[in-house]
mmCIF file of C-alpha atoms and ligand atoms in Angstrom:
data_model
loop_
_atom_site.group_PDB
_atom_site.id
_atom_site.type_symbol
_atom_site.label_atom_id
_atom_site.label_comp_id
_atom_site.label_asym_id
_atom_site.label_seq_id
_atom_site.Cartn_x
_atom_site.Cartn_y
_atom_site.Cartn_z
ATOM 1 C CA MET M 150 -0.039 -0.166 0.104
ATOM 2 C CA ILE M 151 1.239 3.237 -1.175
ATOM 3 C CA ARG M 152 -0.280 6.476 1.328
ATOM 4 C CA LEU M 153 0.894 9.547 2.908
ATOM 5 C CA MET M 154 3.800 9.592 5.560
ATOM 6 C CA ASN M 155 2.405 10.390 9.290
ATOM 7 C CA ALA M 156 4.260 11.452 12.339
ATOM 8 C CA ALA M 157 4.306 7.643 13.327
ATOM 9 C CA ASP M 158 6.109 6.852 10.304
ATOM 10 C CA VAL M 159 9.424 8.915 10.999
ATOM 11 C CA ALA M 160 11.364 6.188 13.076
ATOM 12 C CA SER M 161 11.007 3.704 10.397
ATOM 13 C CA VAL M 162 11.566 6.043 7.676
ATOM 14 C CA ALA M 163 14.936 7.296 9.445
ATOM 15 C CA GLU M 164 16.052 4.005 9.825
ATOM 16 C CA ILE M 165 15.872 3.178 6.398
ATOM 17 C CA GLU M 166 17.535 6.466 5.417
ATOM 18 C CA LYS M 167 20.621 5.508 7.806
ATOM 19 C CA LEU M 168 20.982 2.298 6.047
ATOM 20 C CA VAL M 169 21.418 3.787 2.434
ATOM 21 C CA GLN M 170 22.880 7.760 3.098
ATOM 22 C CA SER M 171 26.289 8.391 3.778
ATOM 23 C CA HIS M 172 24.716 11.796 5.153
ATOM 24 C CA PRO M 173 21.385 10.732 6.314
ATOM 25 C CA TRP M 174 18.389 12.776 6.825
ATOM 26 C CA ASN M 175 17.731 13.001 10.443
ATOM 27 C CA LYS M 176 14.295 12.564 12.228
ATOM 28 C CA LYS M 177 13.709 16.738 12.557
ATOM 29 C CA GLN M 178 14.174 16.898 8.693
ATOM 30 C CA PHE M 179 11.736 14.181 8.203
ATOM 31 C CA GLU M 180 9.230 15.785 10.512
ATOM 32 C CA GLU M 181 9.454 18.793 8.757
ATOM 33 C CA ALA M 182 8.933 16.523 5.406
ATOM 34 C CA VAL M 183 5.893 15.598 6.837
ATOM 35 C CA GLU M 184 4.237 18.945 7.756
ATOM 36 C CA GLY M 185 5.932 20.792 4.471
ATOM 37 C CA TYR M 186 5.939 18.474 1.780
ATOM 38 C CA GLN M 187 3.924 15.936 -0.296
ATOM 39 C CA SER M 188 5.614 12.845 1.643
ATOM 40 C CA THR M 189 4.776 9.023 0.741
ATOM 41 C CA VAL M 190 5.875 5.537 2.278
ATOM 42 C CA LEU M 191 5.097 2.409 0.918
ATOM 43 C CA GLU M 192 3.902 -0.377 3.350
ATOM 44 C CA GLN M 193 3.739 -4.103 3.317
ATOM 45 C CA ASN M 194 2.154 -6.316 5.912
ATOM 46 C CA GLY M 195 2.551 -2.873 8.425
ATOM 47 C CA VAL M 196 5.781 -2.343 7.759
ATOM 48 C CA VAL M 197 7.300 0.339 6.118
ATOM 49 C CA GLN M 198 9.384 -0.588 3.412
ATOM 50 C CA ALA M 199 10.331 2.866 1.009
ATOM 51 C CA PHE M 200 9.646 6.557 1.080
ATOM 52 C CA CYS M 201 9.678 9.192 -1.186
ATOM 53 C CA ILE M 202 9.405 13.282 -0.656
ATOM 54 C CA LEU M 203 8.003 15.683 -3.275
ATOM 55 C CA GLN M 204 8.054 19.281 -2.951
ATOM 56 C CA PRO M 205 5.706 20.858 -4.864
ATOM 57 C CA VAL M 206 6.556 24.542 -5.890
ATOM 58 C CA LEU M 207 3.647 26.388 -7.913
ATOM 59 C CA ASP M 208 3.371 24.417 -11.283
ATOM 60 C CA GLU M 209 6.758 22.155 -10.863
ATOM 61 C CA ALA M 210 8.015 20.003 -8.071
ATOM 62 C CA ASN M 211 11.312 18.639 -7.129
ATOM 63 C CA LEU M 212 12.273 15.118 -5.917
ATOM 64 C CA LEU M 213 14.093 15.498 -2.813
ATOM 65 C CA LEU M 214 14.895 12.120 -1.339
ATOM 66 C CA MET M 215 13.566 8.628 -2.078
ATOM 67 C CA ALA M 216 14.771 5.175 -0.358
ATOM 68 C CA VAL M 217 13.857 1.442 -0.333
ATOM 69 C CA HIS M 218 14.880 -0.452 2.445
ATOM 70 C CA PRO M 219 17.986 -2.406 1.234
ATOM 71 C CA SER M 220 16.207 -6.036 1.894
ATOM 72 C CA GLN M 221 13.450 -5.022 -0.506
ATOM 73 C CA GLN M 222 15.298 -3.378 -3.440
ATOM 74 C CA GLY M 223 15.248 -4.557 -6.815
ATOM 75 C CA LYS M 224 11.894 -5.821 -6.604
ATOM 76 C CA GLY M 225 10.252 -2.824 -8.771
ATOM 77 C CA LEU M 226 8.958 -1.339 -5.376
ATOM 78 C CA GLY M 227 10.997 1.871 -6.176
ATOM 79 C CA TYR M 228 9.395 2.524 -9.443
ATOM 80 C CA GLN M 229 6.208 1.738 -8.097
ATOM 81 C CA LEU M 230 6.334 4.353 -5.508
ATOM 82 C CA LEU M 231 7.853 7.280 -7.287
ATOM 83 C CA ASP M 232 5.447 6.143 -9.992
ATOM 84 C CA GLN M 233 2.486 6.519 -7.809
ATOM 85 C CA SER M 234 3.739 9.480 -5.601
ATOM 86 C CA VAL M 235 4.191 11.559 -8.909
ATOM 87 C CA ALA M 236 0.410 10.788 -9.682
ATOM 88 C CA MET M 237 -0.572 11.874 -6.255
ATOM 89 C CA LEU M 238 0.835 15.596 -6.615
ATOM 90 C CA LYS M 239 -1.919 17.952 -6.104
ATOM 91 C CA ASN M 240 -0.510 20.705 -8.464
ATOM 92 C CA ASN M 241 -0.508 18.760 -11.298
ATOM 93 C CA PRO M 242 3.200 19.809 -12.058
ATOM 94 C CA VAL M 243 4.432 20.638 -15.517
ATOM 95 C CA GLN M 244 7.810 19.561 -14.749
ATOM 96 C CA ILE M 245 9.694 17.559 -12.060
ATOM 97 C CA PHE M 246 13.378 18.365 -11.235
ATOM 98 C CA LEU M 247 15.928 16.172 -9.077
ATOM 99 C CA GLU M 248 19.531 16.128 -8.273
ATOM 100 C CA VAL M 249 21.296 12.700 -7.886
ATOM 101 C CA ARG M 250 24.928 11.434 -7.248
ATOM 102 C CA GLU M 251 26.894 10.883 -10.730
ATOM 103 C CA GLY M 252 27.959 7.421 -9.010
ATOM 104 C CA ASN M 253 24.125 6.026 -7.898
ATOM 105 C CA THR M 254 23.741 3.940 -11.089
ATOM 106 C CA ALA M 255 20.570 2.382 -9.613
ATOM 107 C CA ALA M 256 18.913 5.758 -8.928
ATOM 108 C CA ILE M 257 19.932 6.985 -12.280
ATOM 109 C CA LYS M 258 18.401 4.015 -14.042
ATOM 110 C CA LEU M 259 15.300 4.291 -11.949
ATOM 111 C CA TYR M 260 14.727 7.707 -12.931
ATOM 112 C CA GLU M 261 15.454 7.066 -16.439
ATOM 113 C CA LYS M 262 12.559 4.060 -16.079
ATOM 114 C CA ALA M 263 10.164 6.979 -14.786
ATOM 115 C CA ASP M 264 11.019 9.231 -17.858
ATOM 116 C CA PHE M 265 13.549 11.637 -16.434
ATOM 117 C CA HIS M 266 16.558 12.763 -18.067
ATOM 118 C CA GLN M 267 19.464 14.517 -17.761
ATOM 119 C CA ILE M 268 19.742 18.028 -18.310
ATOM 120 C CA ASP M 269 22.753 19.348 -16.211
ATOM 121 C CA LEU M 270 25.871 18.700 -14.363
ATOM 122 C CA ARG M 271 26.703 20.464 -11.301
ATOM 123 C CA LYS M 272 30.284 19.596 -10.423
ATOM 124 C CA ASN M 273 31.632 18.594 -6.783
ATOM 125 C CA TYR M 274 28.096 19.224 -5.247
ATOM 126 C CA TYR M 275 28.041 16.208 -2.904
ATOM 127 C CA PRO M 276 30.811 15.425 -0.230
ATOM 128 C CA LYS M 277 31.780 11.852 0.016
ATOM 129 C CA ALA M 278 32.423 9.994 2.940
ATOM 130 C CA ASP M 279 35.998 9.821 1.881
ATOM 131 C CA GLY M 280 36.361 13.628 2.170
ATOM 132 C CA THR M 281 36.223 13.956 -1.866
ATOM 133 C CA ARG M 282 33.484 15.353 -3.744
ATOM 134 C CA GLU M 283 30.946 14.103 -6.131
ATOM 135 C CA HIS M 284 29.175 15.637 -9.422
ATOM 136 C CA ALA M 285 25.360 15.736 -9.089
ATOM 137 C CA ILE M 286 23.369 14.928 -12.281
ATOM 138 C CA ILE M 287 20.365 16.960 -12.735
ATOM 139 C CA MET M 288 17.269 15.607 -14.262
ATOM 140 C CA VAL M 289 14.119 16.385 -15.113
ATOM 141 C CA LYS M 290 10.528 14.751 -16.072
ATOM 142 C CA SER M 291 7.984 16.344 -18.421
ATOM 143 C CA CYS M 292 4.501 15.705 -17.174
ATOM 144 C CA THR M 293 2.407 16.954 -19.931
ATOM 145 C CA ASP M 294 2.170 16.281 -23.662
ATOM 146 C CA ASP M 295 -0.422 19.050 -24.128
ATOM 147 C CA PHE M 296 2.221 22.063 -24.812
ATOM 148 C CA SER M 297 -0.925 24.620 -24.780
ATOM 149 C CA LYS M 298 -0.425 24.144 -20.647
ATOM 150 C CA LEU M 299 3.001 25.454 -20.897
ATOM 151 C CA PHE M 300 1.994 28.617 -22.531
ATOM 152 C CA ASN M 301 -1.156 29.623 -20.600
HETATM 153 C C1 COA N 187 17.255 3.960 -6.105
HETATM 154 C C2 COA N 187 16.174 2.787 -5.252
HETATM 155 C C3 COA N 187 15.540 3.836 -5.051
HETATM 156 C C4 COA N 187 15.744 2.106 -6.385
HETATM 157 O O1 COA N 187 14.608 1.231 -5.716
HETATM 158 P P1 COA N 187 14.473 -0.201 -6.268
HETATM 159 O O2 COA N 187 13.311 -0.509 -5.744
HETATM 160 O O3 COA N 187 15.554 -1.095 -5.686
HETATM 161 O O4 COA N 187 14.455 -0.389 -7.745
HETATM 162 P P2 COA N 187 13.478 -0.761 -8.759
HETATM 163 O O5 COA N 187 13.532 -2.245 -8.291
HETATM 164 O O6 COA N 187 12.197 -0.679 -8.725
HETATM 165 O O7 COA N 187 13.998 -1.133 -10.096
HETATM 166 C C5 COA N 187 13.733 -0.027 -11.095
HETATM 167 C C6 COA N 187 14.644 0.324 -12.033
HETATM 168 O O8 COA N 187 15.764 0.854 -11.399
HETATM 169 C C7 COA N 187 16.722 0.129 -12.216
HETATM 170 N N1 COA N 187 17.795 -0.306 -11.129
HETATM 171 C C8 COA N 187 17.442 -0.509 -9.918
HETATM 172 N N2 COA N 187 18.148 -1.082 -9.186
HETATM 173 C C9 COA N 187 19.445 -1.020 -10.244
HETATM 174 C C10 COA N 187 20.494 -1.417 -9.504
HETATM 175 N N3 COA N 187 21.206 -2.001 -8.640
HETATM 176 N N4 COA N 187 21.410 -1.456 -11.157
HETATM 177 C C11 COA N 187 20.997 -0.794 -12.037
HETATM 178 N N5 COA N 187 19.883 -0.775 -12.104
HETATM 179 C C12 COA N 187 18.984 -0.535 -11.156
HETATM 180 C C13 COA N 187 16.601 -0.804 -12.969
HETATM 181 O O9 COA N 187 16.251 0.038 -14.316
HETATM 182 C C14 COA N 187 14.909 -1.023 -12.745
HETATM 183 O O10 COA N 187 13.920 -1.220 -13.566
HETATM 184 P P3 COA N 187 14.047 -3.009 -14.477
HETATM 185 O O11 COA N 187 14.052 -3.670 -13.262
HETATM 186 O O12 COA N 187 12.908 -2.614 -15.526
HETATM 187 O O13 COA N 187 15.454 -2.944 -14.990
HETATM 188 C C15 COA N 187 17.224 1.953 -4.108
HETATM 189 O O14 COA N 187 18.171 1.412 -5.054
HETATM 190 C C16 COA N 187 17.794 2.610 -3.255
HETATM 191 O O15 COA N 187 16.812 2.805 -2.126
HETATM 192 N N6 COA N 187 18.479 3.407 -2.866
HETATM 193 C C17 COA N 187 19.612 3.727 -1.786
HETATM 194 C C18 COA N 187 18.960 5.341 -1.802
HETATM 195 C C19 COA N 187 19.014 6.187 -3.072
HETATM 196 O O16 COA N 187 20.046 6.274 -3.635
HETATM 197 N N7 COA N 187 18.024 6.795 -3.557
HETATM 198 C C20 COA N 187 18.222 7.885 -4.411
HETATM 199 C C21 COA N 187 18.987 8.945 -4.167
HETATM 200 S S1 COA N 187 18.197 10.055 -3.123
#
């Protein structure tokens, strides 16, 4: 089941985040995401296995963060969650932006499958655990084939 994240999910979500990120968001950031953004979770048998945080901004949106529990990766859950979370956006965005580490092949492939494509490269954007830095790839997904929407 995919549903909106609530305050009771924050501990599980922060736990997943800690397992997958070298610089994880903390609980306070997730609490703020519940309040301020469109935050969703994928739950199976009462257990939160993945989360996705989208920030609607006017008629666009930013994908801020998403993750699937390591034990559940590679089973299609990330794609399912991303696809449905995008569909749940109430502002009906024209386009959605994201930034991803250049070395994060799994995420880049997932985003490409979800129709995002690279539009830019931000050099040395992310800190790495070894003290060096990594480029950010900027990707965008166009959400409409209706060009009239772009100009009205
Ligand atoms: C990136 C992430 C969310 C993908 O979720 P997932 O549930 O494992 O992905 P899915 O099983 O839905 O796969 C969807 C597509 O992504 C690609 N993909 C997923 N894992 C991959 C891997 N290890 N290597 C290459 N491509 C991969 C494939 O194209 C796949 O489609 P396919 O199965 O039709 O080939 C997950 O790996 C994760 O949580 N990573 C750690 C956190 C992270 O990097 N988040 C994103 C940046 S904020």
